[in-house]
mmCIF file of C-alpha atoms in Angstrom:
data_model
loop_
_atom_site.group_PDB
_atom_site.id
_atom_site.type_symbol
_atom_site.label_atom_id
_atom_site.label_comp_id
_atom_site.label_asym_id
_atom_site.label_seq_id
_atom_site.Cartn_x
_atom_site.Cartn_y
_atom_site.Cartn_z
ATOM 1 C CA MET A 1 0.000 0.000 0.000
ATOM 2 C CA HIS A 2 2.842 2.382 0.783
ATOM 3 C CA PHE A 3 4.344 1.884 -2.679
ATOM 4 C CA ASN A 4 0.982 2.676 -4.263
ATOM 5 C CA GLN A 5 0.670 5.670 -1.967
ATOM 6 C CA VAL A 6 4.125 7.032 -2.769
ATOM 7 C CA PHE A 7 3.981 6.754 -6.552
ATOM 8 C CA SER A 8 0.359 7.848 -6.821
ATOM 9 C CA SER A 9 1.288 11.071 -5.059
ATOM 10 C CA LEU A 10 4.425 11.559 -7.140
ATOM 11 C CA PHE A 11 2.630 11.370 -10.462
ATOM 12 C CA LEU A 12 -1.031 12.097 -9.695
ATOM 13 C CA ASP A 13 -1.800 13.708 -6.361
ATOM 14 C CA SER A 14 0.823 16.300 -5.432
ATOM 15 C CA SER A 15 -1.247 18.342 -2.963
ATOM 16 C CA ILE A 16 -0.968 16.218 0.180
ATOM 17 C CA TYR A 17 -0.200 18.113 3.370
ATOM 18 C CA ALA A 18 0.400 17.021 6.934
ATOM 19 C CA VAL A 19 1.539 18.520 10.200
ATOM 20 C CA ARG A 20 5.016 17.617 11.296
ATOM 21 C CA GLU A 21 5.261 17.106 15.052
ATOM 22 C CA SER A 22 8.439 18.992 15.954
ATOM 23 C CA ASP A 23 9.601 21.789 18.207
ATOM 24 C CA SER A 24 8.677 24.383 15.610
ATOM 25 C CA SER A 25 5.360 22.674 14.693
ATOM 26 C CA GLU A 26 6.149 23.438 11.069
ATOM 27 C CA PHE A 27 3.869 22.445 8.218
ATOM 28 C CA TYR A 28 5.439 20.505 5.411
ATOM 29 C CA ARG A 29 4.345 18.744 2.244
ATOM 30 C CA GLU A 30 4.304 14.961 2.528
ATOM 31 C CA LYS A 31 6.334 13.761 -0.402
ATOM 32 C CA GLY A 32 8.000 10.637 -1.680
ATOM 33 C CA ILE A 33 9.211 7.944 0.651
ATOM 34 C CA TYR A 34 8.368 10.024 3.729
ATOM 35 C CA GLN A 35 4.603 9.772 3.277
ATOM 36 C CA ARG A 36 2.680 8.191 6.124
ATOM 37 C CA THR A 37 -0.911 9.422 5.605
ATOM 38 C CA LEU A 38 -3.387 7.252 3.687
ATOM 39 C CA THR A 39 -5.018 9.169 0.849
ATOM 40 C CA GLN A 40 -8.186 8.874 -1.188
ATOM 41 C CA CYS A 41 -6.151 8.186 -4.319
ATOM 42 C CA THR A 42 -4.649 5.044 -2.754
ATOM 43 C CA ILE A 43 -8.056 3.821 -1.593
ATOM 44 C CA GLU A 44 -9.475 4.318 -5.096
ATOM 45 C CA ASN A 45 -6.567 2.436 -6.654
ATOM 46 C CA ILE A 46 -7.158 -0.536 -4.337
ATOM 47 C CA ARG A 47 -10.899 -0.458 -5.019
ATOM 48 C CA ASN A 48 -10.372 -0.428 -8.798
ATOM 49 C CA ASN A 49 -7.827 -3.244 -8.715
ATOM 50 C CA LEU A 50 -9.927 -5.482 -6.462
ATOM 51 C CA LYS A 51 -13.447 -4.695 -7.680
ATOM 52 C CA SER A 52 -13.811 -8.105 -9.341
ATOM 53 C CA ALA A 53 -12.238 -10.083 -6.471
ATOM 54 C CA LYS A 54 -14.583 -12.735 -5.059
ATOM 55 C CA SER A 55 -13.827 -15.581 -2.627
ATOM 56 C CA CYS A 56 -10.168 -14.581 -2.546
ATOM 57 C CA ASN A 57 -7.532 -14.201 0.145
ATOM 58 C CA ILE A 58 -6.539 -10.532 0.019
ATOM 59 C CA ILE A 59 -3.433 -9.243 1.773
ATOM 60 C CA LEU A 60 -3.198 -5.508 2.488
ATOM 61 C CA ASP A 61 0.252 -4.584 3.804
ATOM 62 C CA MET A 62 -0.007 -1.300 5.711
ATOM 63 C CA LYS A 63 3.622 -0.918 6.679
ATOM 64 C CA TYR A 64 4.615 2.782 6.809
ATOM 65 C CA ILE A 65 0.939 3.869 6.656
ATOM 66 C CA SER A 66 0.499 5.254 10.165
ATOM 67 C CA LYS A 67 -2.108 8.020 9.775
ATOM 68 C CA VAL A 68 -5.437 8.675 8.076
ATOM 69 C CA LYS A 69 -7.794 11.636 7.799
ATOM 70 C CA ASP A 70 -11.427 11.352 8.931
ATOM 71 C CA ASN A 71 -12.861 11.353 5.392
ATOM 72 C CA GLU A 72 -10.440 8.671 4.216
ATOM 73 C CA MET A 73 -11.167 6.617 7.351
ATOM 74 C CA ALA A 74 -14.834 6.269 6.329
ATOM 75 C CA GLN A 75 -13.880 5.440 2.726
ATOM 76 C CA PHE A 76 -11.403 2.796 3.861
ATOM 77 C CA SER A 77 -14.043 1.208 6.114
ATOM 78 C CA GLN A 78 -16.436 1.093 3.170
ATOM 79 C CA LEU A 79 -13.747 -0.501 0.990
ATOM 80 C CA LEU A 80 -13.180 -3.280 3.535
ATOM 81 C CA LYS A 81 -16.927 -3.826 3.846
ATOM 82 C CA THR A 82 -17.278 -4.181 0.078
ATOM 83 C CA LEU A 83 -14.452 -6.709 -0.073
ATOM 84 C CA LEU A 84 -15.930 -8.762 2.772
ATOM 85 C CA ASN A 85 -19.376 -8.740 1.173
ATOM 86 C CA ASN A 86 -17.818 -10.514 -1.817
ATOM 87 C CA ASP A 87 -16.820 -13.450 0.432
ATOM 88 C CA ASN A 88 -13.173 -12.448 0.505
ATOM 89 C CA VAL A 89 -10.850 -13.126 3.439
ATOM 90 C CA LEU A 90 -8.839 -10.057 4.460
ATOM 91 C CA HIS A 91 -5.380 -10.184 6.000
ATOM 92 C CA LEU A 92 -4.354 -6.720 7.201
ATOM 93 C CA MET A 93 -0.592 -6.756 7.794
ATOM 94 C CA ASN A 94 1.604 -4.385 9.830
ATOM 95 C CA VAL A 95 -1.339 -2.355 11.062
ATOM 96 C CA SER A 96 -1.316 0.836 13.152
ATOM 97 C CA GLY A 97 -3.876 2.006 15.687
ATOM 98 C CA TRP A 98 -6.059 3.833 13.156
ATOM 99 C CA VAL A 99 -6.982 0.514 11.524
ATOM 100 C CA PHE A 100 -8.902 -0.539 14.630
ATOM 101 C CA GLU A 101 -10.926 2.679 14.353
ATOM 102 C CA ALA A 102 -11.714 1.839 10.736
ATOM 103 C CA LEU A 103 -12.957 -1.611 11.827
ATOM 104 C CA LYS A 104 -15.281 -0.405 14.604
ATOM 105 C CA PRO A 105 -18.396 -0.131 12.366
ATOM 106 C CA PHE A 106 -18.155 -3.822 11.457
ATOM 107 C CA ASN A 107 -19.185 -5.325 14.815
ATOM 108 C CA MET A 108 -17.664 -8.633 13.812
ATOM 109 C CA ASP A 109 -15.082 -10.993 15.264
ATOM 110 C CA MET A 110 -11.566 -10.630 14.017
ATOM 111 C CA LYS A 111 -8.444 -12.599 14.771
ATOM 112 C CA GLU A 112 -5.372 -10.637 15.810
ATOM 113 C CA LYS A 113 -1.841 -11.993 15.755
ATOM 114 C CA TYR A 114 0.837 -10.221 17.766
ATOM 115 C CA ASP A 115 4.557 -10.154 17.266
ATOM 116 C CA ILE A 116 7.339 -9.243 19.718
ATOM 117 C CA GLY A 117 6.472 -6.240 21.866
ATOM 118 C CA ASP A 118 2.701 -6.774 21.675
ATOM 119 C CA GLN A 119 2.608 -4.943 18.353
ATOM 120 C CA VAL A 120 -0.319 -6.033 16.182
ATOM 121 C CA PHE A 121 1.168 -7.952 13.291
ATOM 122 C CA CYS A 122 -1.876 -9.195 11.385
ATOM 123 C CA ILE A 123 -5.651 -8.926 11.536
ATOM 124 C CA THR A 124 -7.718 -11.565 9.743
ATOM 125 C CA LEU A 125 -11.357 -10.969 8.803
ATOM 126 C CA PRO A 126 -13.499 -12.947 9.347
ATOM 127 C CA ALA A 127 -11.895 -14.593 12.382
ATOM 128 C CA THR A 128 -13.115 -18.069 11.403
ATOM 129 C CA LYS A 129 -10.763 -18.020 8.422
ATOM 130 C CA PHE A 130 -7.644 -17.449 10.508
ATOM 131 C CA ASN A 131 -4.964 -20.112 10.009
ATOM 132 C CA GLU A 132 -1.933 -19.942 12.307
ATOM 133 C CA ASN A 133 0.117 -22.225 10.072
ATOM 134 C CA SER A 134 -0.336 -20.089 6.965
ATOM 135 C CA LEU A 135 0.432 -16.758 8.645
ATOM 136 C CA LEU A 136 4.180 -16.947 8.033
ATOM 137 C CA ASP A 137 3.592 -17.772 4.370
ATOM 138 C CA ILE A 138 1.265 -14.786 4.054
ATOM 139 C CA ASN A 139 3.850 -12.479 5.575
ATOM 140 C CA LYS A 140 6.580 -13.644 3.175
ATOM 141 C CA MET A 141 4.364 -13.903 0.103
ATOM 142 C CA GLY A 142 4.928 -10.370 -1.173
ATOM 143 C CA GLU A 143 8.681 -10.642 -0.751
ATOM 144 C CA LEU A 144 8.837 -14.034 -2.464
ATOM 145 C CA LEU A 145 6.686 -12.899 -5.407
ATOM 146 C CA PHE A 146 8.910 -9.844 -5.880
ATOM 147 C CA GLU A 147 12.091 -11.942 -5.818
ATOM 148 C CA GLU A 148 10.617 -14.375 -8.343
ATOM 149 C CA LYS A 149 9.526 -11.579 -10.686
ATOM 150 C CA LEU A 150 12.869 -9.778 -10.357
ATOM 151 C CA ASN A 151 14.761 -12.974 -11.100
ATOM 152 C CA ASP A 152 12.687 -13.491 -14.272
ATOM 153 C CA GLU A 153 13.276 -9.882 -15.381
ATOM 154 C CA ILE A 154 17.042 -10.199 -14.886
ATOM 155 C CA LYS A 155 17.024 -13.306 -17.100
ATOM 156 C CA LYS A 156 14.962 -11.527 -19.775
ATOM 157 C CA CYS A 157 17.280 -8.536 -19.955
ATOM 158 C CA SER A 158 20.476 -10.643 -20.042
ATOM 159 C CA GLU A 159 21.868 -10.629 -23.592
ATOM 160 C CA LYS A 160 24.699 -12.661 -25.109
ATOM 161 C CA HIS A 161 27.769 -10.475 -25.370
ATOM 162 C CA GLU A 162 31.013 -12.446 -25.931
ATOM 163 C CA LYS A 163 33.176 -9.352 -26.425
ATOM 164 C CA GLN A 164 35.423 -7.042 -24.473
ATOM 165 C CA SER A 165 33.821 -4.796 -21.902
ATOM 166 C CA ILE A 166 33.812 -1.111 -22.889
ATOM 167 C CA SER A 167 35.078 0.073 -19.527
ATOM 168 C CA SER A 168 37.404 -2.806 -18.497
ATOM 169 C CA ARG A 169 39.963 -5.011 -20.250
ATOM 170 C CA VAL A 170 38.006 -8.216 -19.720
ATOM 171 C CA LYS A 171 35.558 -10.239 -21.795
ATOM 172 C CA LEU A 172 31.947 -10.616 -20.710
ATOM 173 C CA ASN A 173 29.669 -13.360 -22.040
ATOM 174 C CA ILE A 174 26.514 -11.609 -20.792
ATOM 175 C CA TYR A 175 25.364 -7.990 -20.939
ATOM 176 C CA ILE A 176 22.630 -7.113 -18.445
ATOM 177 C CA ASN A 177 20.528 -4.567 -20.312
ATOM 178 C CA VAL A 178 18.641 -2.711 -17.579
ATOM 179 C CA LYS A 179 16.897 -0.606 -20.264
ATOM 180 C CA LYS A 180 14.738 -3.666 -20.964
ATOM 181 C CA MET A 181 13.586 -3.694 -17.334
ATOM 182 C CA MET A 182 12.462 -0.082 -17.738
ATOM 183 C CA ARG A 183 9.923 -1.141 -20.375
ATOM 184 C CA ASP A 184 7.771 -2.551 -17.573
ATOM 185 C CA TYR A 185 7.797 0.824 -15.876
ATOM 186 C CA PRO A 186 5.418 0.074 -12.949
ATOM 187 C CA PHE A 187 7.524 -2.934 -11.925
ATOM 188 C CA PHE A 188 10.740 -0.990 -12.472
ATOM 189 C CA CYS A 189 9.424 1.717 -10.128
ATOM 190 C CA TYR A 190 8.631 -1.007 -7.591
ATOM 191 C CA CYS A 191 12.244 -2.201 -7.895
ATOM 192 C CA ILE A 192 13.547 1.307 -7.199
ATOM 193 C CA TYR A 193 11.107 1.637 -4.289
ATOM 194 C CA ASN A 194 12.547 -1.552 -2.743
ATOM 195 C CA LEU A 195 16.040 -0.261 -3.439
ATOM 196 C CA ALA A 196 15.107 2.956 -1.607
ATOM 197 C CA LEU A 197 13.923 0.986 1.434
ATOM 198 C CA LYS A 198 17.261 -0.843 1.571
ATOM 199 C CA LEU A 199 19.018 2.520 1.896
ATOM 200 C CA GLU A 200 17.425 2.891 5.324
ATOM 201 C CA ASN A 201 20.255 0.801 6.755
ATOM 202 C CA GLY A 202 22.604 3.679 7.535
ATOM 203 C CA VAL A 203 22.744 5.271 4.063
ATOM 204 C CA LEU A 204 19.664 7.529 3.994
ATOM 205 C CA ASP A 205 16.777 8.268 6.355
ATOM 206 C CA ILE A 206 13.291 7.292 5.136
ATOM 207 C CA LYS A 207 11.474 9.112 7.938
ATOM 208 C CA ASP A 208 12.970 12.613 8.122
ATOM 209 C CA PRO A 209 14.026 14.435 4.912
ATOM 210 C CA GLY A 210 16.036 16.890 6.992
ATOM 211 C CA LYS A 211 18.597 14.185 7.770
ATOM 212 C CA ASN A 212 19.358 13.755 4.043
ATOM 213 C CA LYS A 213 19.762 17.423 3.111
ATOM 214 C CA ASP A 214 23.573 17.210 3.122
ATOM 215 C CA LYS A 215 23.616 14.475 0.453
ATOM 216 C CA THR A 216 23.295 14.475 -3.357
ATOM 217 C CA PHE A 217 22.960 11.738 -5.965
ATOM 218 C CA PHE A 218 25.885 11.627 -8.448
ATOM 219 C CA LEU A 219 24.724 10.320 -11.847
ATOM 220 C CA HIS A 220 27.341 9.478 -14.479
ATOM 221 C CA THR A 221 25.472 7.155 -16.902
ATOM 222 C CA MET A 222 22.151 7.497 -18.714
ATOM 223 C CA ASN A 223 20.643 4.443 -17.005
ATOM 224 C CA GLY A 224 21.916 5.763 -13.695
ATOM 225 C CA ALA A 225 20.252 9.084 -14.480
ATOM 226 C CA VAL A 226 16.849 7.374 -14.849
ATOM 227 C CA ILE A 227 17.311 5.499 -11.577
ATOM 228 C CA GLY A 228 18.674 8.570 -9.818
ATOM 229 C CA SER A 229 15.831 10.785 -11.004
ATOM 230 C CA ILE A 230 13.313 8.414 -9.369
ATOM 231 C CA LEU A 231 15.371 8.241 -6.179
ATOM 232 C CA SER A 232 15.644 12.037 -6.067
ATOM 233 C CA GLN A 233 11.843 12.300 -6.157
ATOM 234 C CA LEU A 234 11.468 9.657 -3.473
ATOM 235 C CA PHE A 235 13.970 11.284 -1.125
ATOM 236 C CA CYS A 236 13.440 14.926 -2.198
ATOM 237 C CA MET A 237 17.174 15.226 -2.859
ATOM 238 C CA ASP A 238 19.317 17.019 -5.440
ATOM 239 C CA ILE A 239 21.178 15.312 -8.268
ATOM 240 C CA LEU A 240 24.447 16.042 -10.071
ATOM 241 C CA LEU A 241 24.447 14.656 -13.621
ATOM 242 C CA VAL A 242 27.690 14.112 -15.533
ATOM 243 C CA ASP A 243 26.637 12.900 -18.971
ATOM 244 C CA HIS A 244 28.301 9.477 -19.264
ATOM 245 C CA LEU A 245 31.598 9.443 -17.441
ATOM 246 C CA GLY A 246 32.988 6.685 -19.638
ATOM 247 C CA PRO A 247 36.300 5.702 -21.241
ATOM 248 C CA TYR A 248 35.783 7.771 -24.405
ATOM 249 C CA ASN A 249 34.607 11.020 -22.834
ATOM 250 C CA LYS A 250 36.636 13.942 -21.601
ATOM 251 C CA LEU A 251 35.725 15.807 -18.458
ATOM 252 C CA TYR A 252 36.817 19.401 -17.964
ATOM 253 C CA MET A 253 37.404 20.460 -14.356
ATOM 254 C CA ASP A 254 36.252 24.039 -14.918
ATOM 255 C CA ASP A 255 32.808 22.879 -16.007
ATOM 256 C CA LEU A 256 32.307 20.373 -13.181
ATOM 257 C CA GLY A 257 33.807 22.673 -10.568
ATOM 258 C CA LYS A 258 31.002 25.151 -11.143
ATOM 259 C CA THR A 259 28.306 22.582 -10.313
ATOM 260 C CA ILE A 260 29.791 20.633 -7.397
ATOM 261 C CA ASP A 261 28.562 21.674 -3.959
ATOM 262 C CA TYR A 262 31.553 21.249 -1.682
ATOM 263 C CA LYS A 263 29.331 21.050 1.396
ATOM 264 C CA LYS A 264 27.476 17.960 0.123
ATOM 265 C CA LYS A 265 28.228 14.240 0.362
ATOM 266 C CA TYR A 266 27.714 12.280 -2.862
ATOM 267 C CA LEU A 267 26.038 8.921 -3.526
ATOM 268 C CA VAL A 268 26.939 7.412 -6.912
ATOM 269 C CA VAL A 269 23.960 5.858 -8.748
ATOM 270 C CA CYS A 270 24.316 3.323 -11.579
ATOM 271 C CA ASP A 271 22.489 0.362 -13.084
ATOM 272 C CA VAL A 272 25.090 -2.451 -12.882
ATOM 273 C CA VAL A 273 28.370 -2.743 -10.978
ATOM 274 C CA CYS A 274 30.683 -5.409 -12.408
ATOM 275 C CA MET A 275 34.422 -4.720 -12.297
ATOM 276 C CA GLY A 276 33.735 -1.319 -10.752
ATOM 277 C CA THR A 277 35.815 0.653 -13.271
ATOM 278 C CA GLU A 278 33.298 3.438 -13.927
ATOM 279 C CA LEU A 279 32.475 3.565 -10.226
ATOM 280 C CA SER A 280 36.178 3.994 -9.525
ATOM 281 C CA ASN A 281 36.293 6.813 -12.091
ATOM 282 C CA ALA A 282 33.400 8.556 -10.382
ATOM 283 C CA LYS A 283 35.046 8.199 -6.969
ATOM 284 C CA THR A 284 38.288 9.622 -8.369
ATOM 285 C CA ILE A 285 36.489 12.693 -9.702
ATOM 286 C CA LEU A 286 34.869 13.301 -6.325
ATOM 287 C CA ASP A 287 38.224 12.821 -4.587
ATOM 288 C CA VAL A 288 39.914 15.325 -6.909
ATOM 289 C CA PHE A 289 37.366 17.973 -5.974
ATOM 290 C CA GLY A 290 37.718 17.153 -2.304
ATOM 291 C CA VAL A 291 34.099 16.133 -1.685
ATOM 292 C CA GLN A 292 32.981 13.087 0.264
ATOM 293 C CA TYR A 293 31.942 9.863 -1.447
ATOM 294 C CA GLU A 294 29.163 8.182 0.595
ATOM 295 C CA GLY A 295 28.632 4.953 -1.333
ATOM 296 C CA CYS A 296 27.109 3.434 -4.449
ATOM 297 C CA ILE A 297 23.484 2.579 -5.272
ATOM 298 C CA THR A 298 22.817 0.106 -8.069
ATOM 299 C CA VAL A 299 20.165 -2.290 -9.360
ATOM 300 C CA VAL A 300 22.549 -5.203 -10.009
ATOM 301 C CA ASN A 301 25.788 -5.852 -8.140
ATOM 302 C CA ILE A 302 28.102 -8.532 -9.514
ATOM 303 C CA VAL A 303 30.298 -9.794 -6.690
ATOM 304 C CA THR A 304 33.528 -10.839 -8.420
ATOM 305 C CA VAL A 305 36.281 -11.426 -5.871
ATOM 306 C CA GLY A 306 36.227 -11.665 -2.091
ATOM 307 C CA MET A 307 33.601 -10.383 0.290
ATOM 308 C CA ARG A 308 30.707 -8.101 -0.590
ATOM 309 C CA ASN A 309 31.502 -4.404 -0.613
ATOM 310 C CA SER A 310 29.498 -2.798 2.175
ATOM 311 C CA GLU A 311 29.516 0.562 0.376
ATOM 312 C CA ILE A 312 27.380 -0.846 -2.485
ATOM 313 C CA THR A 313 23.596 -1.127 -2.018
ATOM 314 C CA SER A 314 21.664 -3.185 -4.588
ATOM 315 C CA ILE A 315 18.450 -5.157 -4.970
ATOM 316 C CA TYR A 316 20.007 -8.016 -6.956
ATOM 317 C CA GLU A 317 23.378 -9.707 -6.542
ATOM 318 C CA ILE A 318 25.147 -12.180 -8.795
ATOM 319 C CA ASP A 319 27.894 -14.245 -7.198
ATOM 320 C CA LYS A 320 29.288 -17.762 -7.368
ATOM 321 C CA ASP A 321 26.293 -19.100 -5.427
ATOM 322 C CA ASN A 322 23.601 -17.128 -7.291
ATOM 323 C CA ASN A 323 24.281 -16.905 -11.011
ATOM 324 C CA PRO A 324 21.088 -17.869 -12.869
ATOM 325 C CA VAL A 325 22.165 -16.168 -16.121
ATOM 326 C CA GLY A 326 25.587 -17.893 -16.313
ATOM 327 C CA TYR A 327 27.537 -14.620 -16.057
ATOM 328 C CA LYS A 328 31.259 -15.091 -16.807
ATOM 329 C CA ILE A 329 34.237 -12.747 -16.833
ATOM 330 C CA SER A 330 37.359 -13.855 -18.710
ATOM 331 C CA THR A 331 40.605 -12.751 -20.412
ATOM 332 C CA ASP A 332 42.767 -14.235 -23.169
ATOM 333 C CA LEU A 333 45.081 -15.776 -20.583
#
């Protein structure tokens, strides 16, 4: 639900406001990944997608949705009522306190499952359909479906190459063409959304935009620019675009020096990291200008030698234990 909420607001409903509880009690616009308030647009999207659902198990994951306005509360209650009237079983995952308010008009039994800390983990309606043994499967279902779909997309966009890499003096038998993934734009956005959530682990803050204001995305490839532009909208952050920092392009210090903000820390964004040559080039440029390199964000990370690089955040890794496309790197030796 949060993904639907975030991207609906980015592209459709840009006039969502909320009160930020802080010392200054400032008002701010809820944007991107920081959104926590359920909106009418999200409710309508769910209603339209599930209007033909009958006798189904429906999972609504409410993680990161912690608030709702009074008008939307009534609409959400009506949505749940409609779904239940069609003999569906509802599993409401990762719920907050407002969900119980939305369920008050139902006057029906519901089964609650708690996790550590007495936090409500799942509500099943009607209660007679609750199955303790299937709860874990329900919780992991979304994650497993995403991994399966992502794995299929990586296979589809893997093309036979059998030639020298443009940026490194090695031969690659496979070229992972991320542009093909972009053709299924809704799923590609979902990939970037999941990539954004992984940045929560010490790279960026997904709750307070103020904690990210000293950072900028550094984009040096065209695919990286597409990914970075989505991330910049999600995190409300600036970008610095260097149009393809590759082996055949020259970069003039006077031009770049005018655009670099020396007070910022830079996160390099790209589509695939293999040998890391272009990433190394980007890091060198940042080092020359004396600005701080904060890490790399990529869709696919190919782990070649040794342990995983903790500075690289990705949603898909290829290594010796997970190589479904048969990726190989070789030389003439």
